[in-house]
């Protein structure tokens, strides 16, 4: 009888894809379950200098790891920490590891965990587990069928699954067409459409202007964050956000965790102010909001889409970008 563990090669290929070398490195493996054993095997096979397993009840735990092993160079998270629906959690504090050069997180839902996001913001090579999931499945298929698959199959399969799971997120000024474009996209792609403003109204049981009048902007922004958090936790949906959703970093982090963000940039002269938008009810207010937010929209988005009044044109450009 022969036994195979395709997770081992899946994790090895994940590290390779991210450009994270384990040879000669000190590695922290977070967790002590089955995937932790896989990570230990990969580290040994690839020549890690030292492997330290961290667990809640172990000799090395999440309280003493910082004082004993702050010189770790690689972190591999094999715990469910940060996995949906616990997206806000993070197993360790990245800041306390001065020599850290790579983070591997086996979690693949969300597509980008908080651990990986923080590492990337600090310029540390990091990767989540979707490619590992794809790789171990292809490796299993090879054992089942006897057929060998080349690197192109791995990459194409990964791209295909990623495109299905990744949300399409639309940001931009009030009245720029996010909802209209979003609905058209959802129909074309057969995806669920979520409008965060509509979600706020549904949850609050009142219109946005009424929320502002009764409770003020700060309360509205808290409601908006809850709506954004919920929408971002879904997979493969189209999300239209409110014009000011990008003003809070938490919102941006939620949207990026599972989504590709498009800034719909429509000329201010083409946007008609309306009374149901409390912070942009006239042209002067609209212009002021645009000046305040333009750089945030630009810096937040993965791609900027310049649009005129033609909805189909914006939809086509976004769909082309997704290929």
XYZ file of N, CA and C in Angstrom, residues 127-240:
342
model
N 1.262 35.348 1.306
C 0.333 34.675 0.405
C -0.703 33.910 1.219
N -1.936 33.877 0.697
C -2.991 33.064 1.306
C -3.077 31.710 0.594
N -3.989 30.859 1.062
C -3.922 29.448 0.718
C -4.655 28.961 -0.506
N -5.252 29.845 -1.324
C -6.032 29.357 -2.457
C -5.191 28.539 -3.433
N -3.967 28.985 -3.719
C -3.134 28.253 -4.676
C -2.753 26.875 -4.119
N -2.598 26.781 -2.805
C -2.336 25.482 -2.179
C -3.535 24.556 -2.371
N -4.731 25.094 -2.172
C -5.955 24.308 -2.353
C -6.055 23.778 -3.783
N -5.804 24.656 -4.745
C -5.859 24.265 -6.159
C -4.791 23.222 -6.461
N -3.588 23.461 -5.979
C -2.461 22.575 -6.283
C -2.670 21.170 -5.746
N -3.125 21.053 -4.492
C -3.316 19.716 -3.926
C -4.425 18.969 -4.663
N -5.418 19.705 -5.179
C -6.493 19.062 -5.938
C -5.979 18.521 -7.271
N -5.132 19.303 -7.944
C -4.563 18.851 -9.218
C -3.622 17.673 -8.991
N -2.837 17.746 -7.928
C -1.945 16.634 -7.594
C -2.744 15.360 -7.299
N -3.856 15.502 -6.595
C -4.720 14.351 -6.323
C -5.274 13.778 -7.627
N -5.662 14.689 -8.542
C -6.182 14.242 -9.843
C -5.122 13.450 -10.611
N -3.872 13.870 -10.477
C -2.783 13.127 -11.138
C -2.696 11.699 -10.604
N -2.835 11.544 -9.279
C -2.791 10.204 -8.693
C -3.995 9.374 -9.129
N -5.149 10.002 -9.201
C -6.373 9.270 -9.566
C -6.358 8.831 -11.036
N -5.853 9.700 -11.904
C -5.969 9.453 -13.352
C -4.681 8.961 -13.995
N -3.551 9.182 -13.331
C -2.271 8.823 -13.935
C -1.787 9.847 -14.942
N -2.532 10.954 -15.097
C -2.167 12.002 -16.054
C -1.373 13.090 -15.354
N -0.358 13.623 -16.024
C 0.455 14.705 -15.480
C 0.001 16.043 -16.062
N -0.041 17.068 -15.201
C -0.456 18.397 -15.641
C 0.711 19.362 -15.522
N 0.830 20.238 -16.523
C 1.952 21.180 -16.509
C 1.620 22.440 -15.709
N 2.607 23.327 -15.577
C 2.452 24.540 -14.766
C 1.315 25.420 -15.263
N 1.078 25.411 -16.570
C 0.027 26.248 -17.142
C -1.352 25.840 -16.623
N -1.553 24.541 -16.445
C -2.836 24.056 -15.925
C -3.039 24.552 -14.492
N -1.979 24.495 -13.688
C -2.062 24.992 -12.312
C -2.464 26.465 -12.304
N -1.771 27.273 -13.107
C -2.016 28.715 -13.101
C -3.390 29.050 -13.656
N -3.782 28.389 -14.750
C -5.085 28.673 -15.354
C -6.236 28.266 -14.429
N -6.070 27.138 -13.753
C -7.101 26.692 -12.821
C -7.217 27.661 -11.648
N -6.069 28.086 -11.145
C -6.051 29.068 -10.056
C -6.739 30.358 -10.492
N -6.402 30.868 -11.680
C -6.992 32.112 -12.180
C -8.505 31.988 -12.325
N -8.940 30.814 -12.803
C -10.368 30.589 -13.017
C -11.130 30.603 -11.690
N -10.629 29.869 -10.705
C -11.300 29.812 -9.401
C -11.261 31.179 -8.714
N -10.120 31.859 -8.825
C -9.983 33.191 -8.234
C -11.002 34.160 -8.818
N -11.190 34.095 -10.133
C -12.137 34.996 -10.797
C -13.576 34.731 -10.348
N -13.879 33.476 -10.032
C -15.224 33.134 -9.573
C -15.462 33.620 -8.143
N -14.431 33.564 -7.320
C -14.573 33.876 -5.903
C -14.396 35.367 -5.598
N -13.670 36.069 -6.445
C -13.349 37.465 -6.137
C -14.548 38.373 -6.392
N -14.834 39.229 -5.434
C -15.906 40.203 -5.597
C -15.483 41.317 -6.546
N -16.460 41.896 -7.220
C -16.247 43.104 -8.026
C -16.791 44.266 -7.206
N -15.918 45.190 -6.832
C -16.298 46.288 -5.940
C -16.228 47.612 -6.699
N -17.305 48.375 -6.629
C -17.369 49.664 -7.315
C -17.364 50.795 -6.298
N -16.410 51.713 -6.450
C -16.343 52.897 -5.599
C -16.406 54.137 -6.482
N -16.701 55.265 -5.876
C -16.759 56.506 -6.637
C -17.768 57.472 -6.032
N -17.899 58.616 -6.649
C -18.758 59.675 -6.134
C -20.230 59.287 -6.156
N -21.025 59.857 -5.247
C -22.472 59.661 -5.325
C -22.984 60.119 -6.689
N -23.806 59.298 -7.327
C -24.368 59.662 -8.619
C -23.500 59.319 -9.810
N -22.349 58.661 -9.585
C -21.463 58.359 -10.726
C -21.928 57.120 -11.497
N -22.890 56.382 -10.971
C -23.416 55.223 -11.702
C -23.047 53.879 -11.132
N -22.592 53.833 -9.879
C -22.151 52.567 -9.284
C -23.280 51.528 -9.254
N -24.454 51.952 -8.823
C -25.577 51.016 -8.725
C -26.042 50.547 -10.097
N -26.118 51.476 -11.043
C -26.570 51.132 -12.394
C -25.580 50.175 -13.063
N -24.300 50.515 -12.985
C -23.265 49.648 -13.573
C -23.221 48.317 -12.838
N -23.348 48.359 -11.519
C -23.305 47.139 -10.721
C -24.419 46.177 -11.079
N -25.639 46.682 -11.234
C -26.772 45.829 -11.604
C -26.572 45.232 -12.995
N -26.072 46.036 -13.915
C -25.823 45.539 -15.275
C -24.746 44.447 -15.267
N -23.708 44.653 -14.456
C -22.646 43.648 -14.339
C -23.183 42.344 -13.756
N -24.001 42.469 -12.713
C -24.533 41.271 -12.057
C -25.392 40.456 -13.017
N -26.144 41.135 -13.878
C -26.975 40.436 -14.862
C -26.114 39.750 -15.922
N -25.083 40.450 -16.373
C -24.195 39.887 -17.401
C -23.442 38.668 -16.891
N -23.003 38.740 -15.641
C -22.141 37.700 -15.080
C -22.903 36.661 -14.266
N -24.204 36.892 -14.048
C -24.978 35.966 -13.241
C -24.560 35.966 -11.782
N -24.170 37.140 -11.278
C -23.727 37.267 -9.889
C -24.763 38.024 -9.063
N -24.721 37.787 -7.761
C -25.571 38.541 -6.841
C -25.081 39.985 -6.753
N -26.006 40.921 -6.701
C -25.655 42.339 -6.575
C -26.000 42.829 -5.174
N -25.049 43.519 -4.544
C -25.270 44.101 -3.218
C -24.955 45.587 -3.273
N -25.937 46.403 -2.917
C -25.747 47.850 -2.807
C -25.670 48.159 -1.314
N -24.531 48.629 -0.842
C -24.362 48.830 0.610
C -25.302 49.906 1.150
N -25.627 50.920 0.330
C -26.590 51.932 0.786
C -27.971 51.306 0.983
N -28.379 50.439 0.062
C -29.669 49.758 0.192
C -29.672 48.845 1.412
N -28.531 48.255 1.697
C -28.410 47.380 2.865
C -28.563 48.178 4.158
N -27.976 49.377 4.173
C -28.087 50.256 5.348
C -29.549 50.622 5.585
N -30.235 50.997 4.514
C -31.650 51.380 4.612
C -32.487 50.209 5.125
N -32.209 49.037 4.605
C -32.952 47.834 5.022
C -32.711 47.529 6.503
N -31.440 47.595 6.918
C -31.106 47.278 8.314
C -31.660 48.307 9.288
N -31.628 49.583 8.880
C -32.060 50.664 9.774
C -33.571 50.888 9.749
N -34.208 50.453 8.667
C -35.647 50.673 8.538
C -36.004 52.108 8.240
N -35.054 52.862 7.688
C -35.307 54.259 7.327
C -34.337 54.685 6.230
N -34.691 55.742 5.528
C -33.851 56.247 4.448
C -32.586 56.902 5.005
N -31.588 57.048 4.139
C -30.296 57.590 4.567
C -30.428 59.022 5.071
N -31.227 59.831 4.392
C -31.410 61.221 4.851
C -32.004 61.251 6.256
N -32.910 60.318 6.531
C -33.530 60.257 7.860
C -32.519 59.825 8.918
N -31.624 58.889 8.540
C -30.560 58.456 9.465
C -29.675 59.644 9.823
N -29.279 60.418 8.805
C -28.442 61.599 9.028
C -29.156 62.605 9.929
N -30.427 62.863 9.637
C -31.174 63.874 10.388
C -31.398 63.475 11.841
N -31.641 62.183 12.069
C -31.960 61.721 13.426
C -30.723 61.420 14.266
N -29.714 60.830 13.622
C -28.580 60.308 14.391
C -27.224 60.900 14.010
N -27.137 61.589 12.877
C -25.885 62.221 12.470
C -24.994 61.319 11.620
N -23.951 61.937 11.084
C -23.077 61.215 10.153
C -22.291 60.095 10.821
N -21.812 60.317 12.049
C -20.999 59.299 12.716
C -21.766 57.987 12.867
N -23.031 58.085 13.250
C -23.862 56.885 13.383
C -24.042 56.220 12.020
N -24.279 57.036 10.991
C -24.429 56.486 9.641
C -23.178 55.728 9.217
N -21.996 56.273 9.525
C -20.748 55.616 9.118
C -20.583 54.262 9.817
N -21.052 54.153 11.049
C -21.001 52.864 11.740
C -21.916 51.856 11.049
N -23.094 52.320 10.655
C -24.013 51.450 9.908
C -23.398 51.040 8.574
N -22.690 51.984 7.946
C -22.059 51.717 6.659
C -20.971 50.660 6.793
N -20.177 50.741 7.849
C -19.120 49.758 8.070
C -19.692 48.356 8.244
N -20.799 48.251 8.972
C -21.448 46.943 9.147
C -21.930 46.395 7.809
N -22.479 47.266 6.972
C -22.955 46.842 5.651
C -21.796 46.416 4.759
N -20.722 47.198 4.775
C -19.535 46.875 3.976
C -18.914 45.556 4.436
N -18.845 45.380 5.750
C -18.279 44.143 6.313
C -19.069 42.927 5.853
N -20.399 43.026 5.910
C -21.233 41.905 5.468
C -21.036 41.637 3.976
N -21.129 42.687 3.164
C -21.008 42.516 1.711
C -19.657 41.910 1.344
N -18.604 42.369 2.002
C -17.246 41.906 1.688
C -17.015 40.457 2.099
N -17.804 39.962 3.036
C -17.631 38.577 3.480
C -18.188 37.577 2.476
N -18.966 38.066 1.506
C -19.521 37.185 0.489
C -18.462 36.907 -0.585
N -18.725 35.909 -1.406
C -17.781 35.556 -2.484
C -18.468 35.643 -3.835
N -17.758 36.188 -4.810
C -18.246 36.220 -6.177
C -19.443 37.117 -6.410
N -19.544 38.223 -5.648
C -20.676 39.132 -5.814
C -20.198 40.467 -6.398
N -21.155 41.265 -6.828
C -20.882 42.636 -7.282
C -21.353 43.583 -6.183
N -20.465 44.480 -5.755
C -20.778 45.384 -4.644
C -20.681 46.837 -5.106
N -21.765 47.584 -4.915
C -21.740 49.038 -5.133
C -21.714 49.700 -3.762
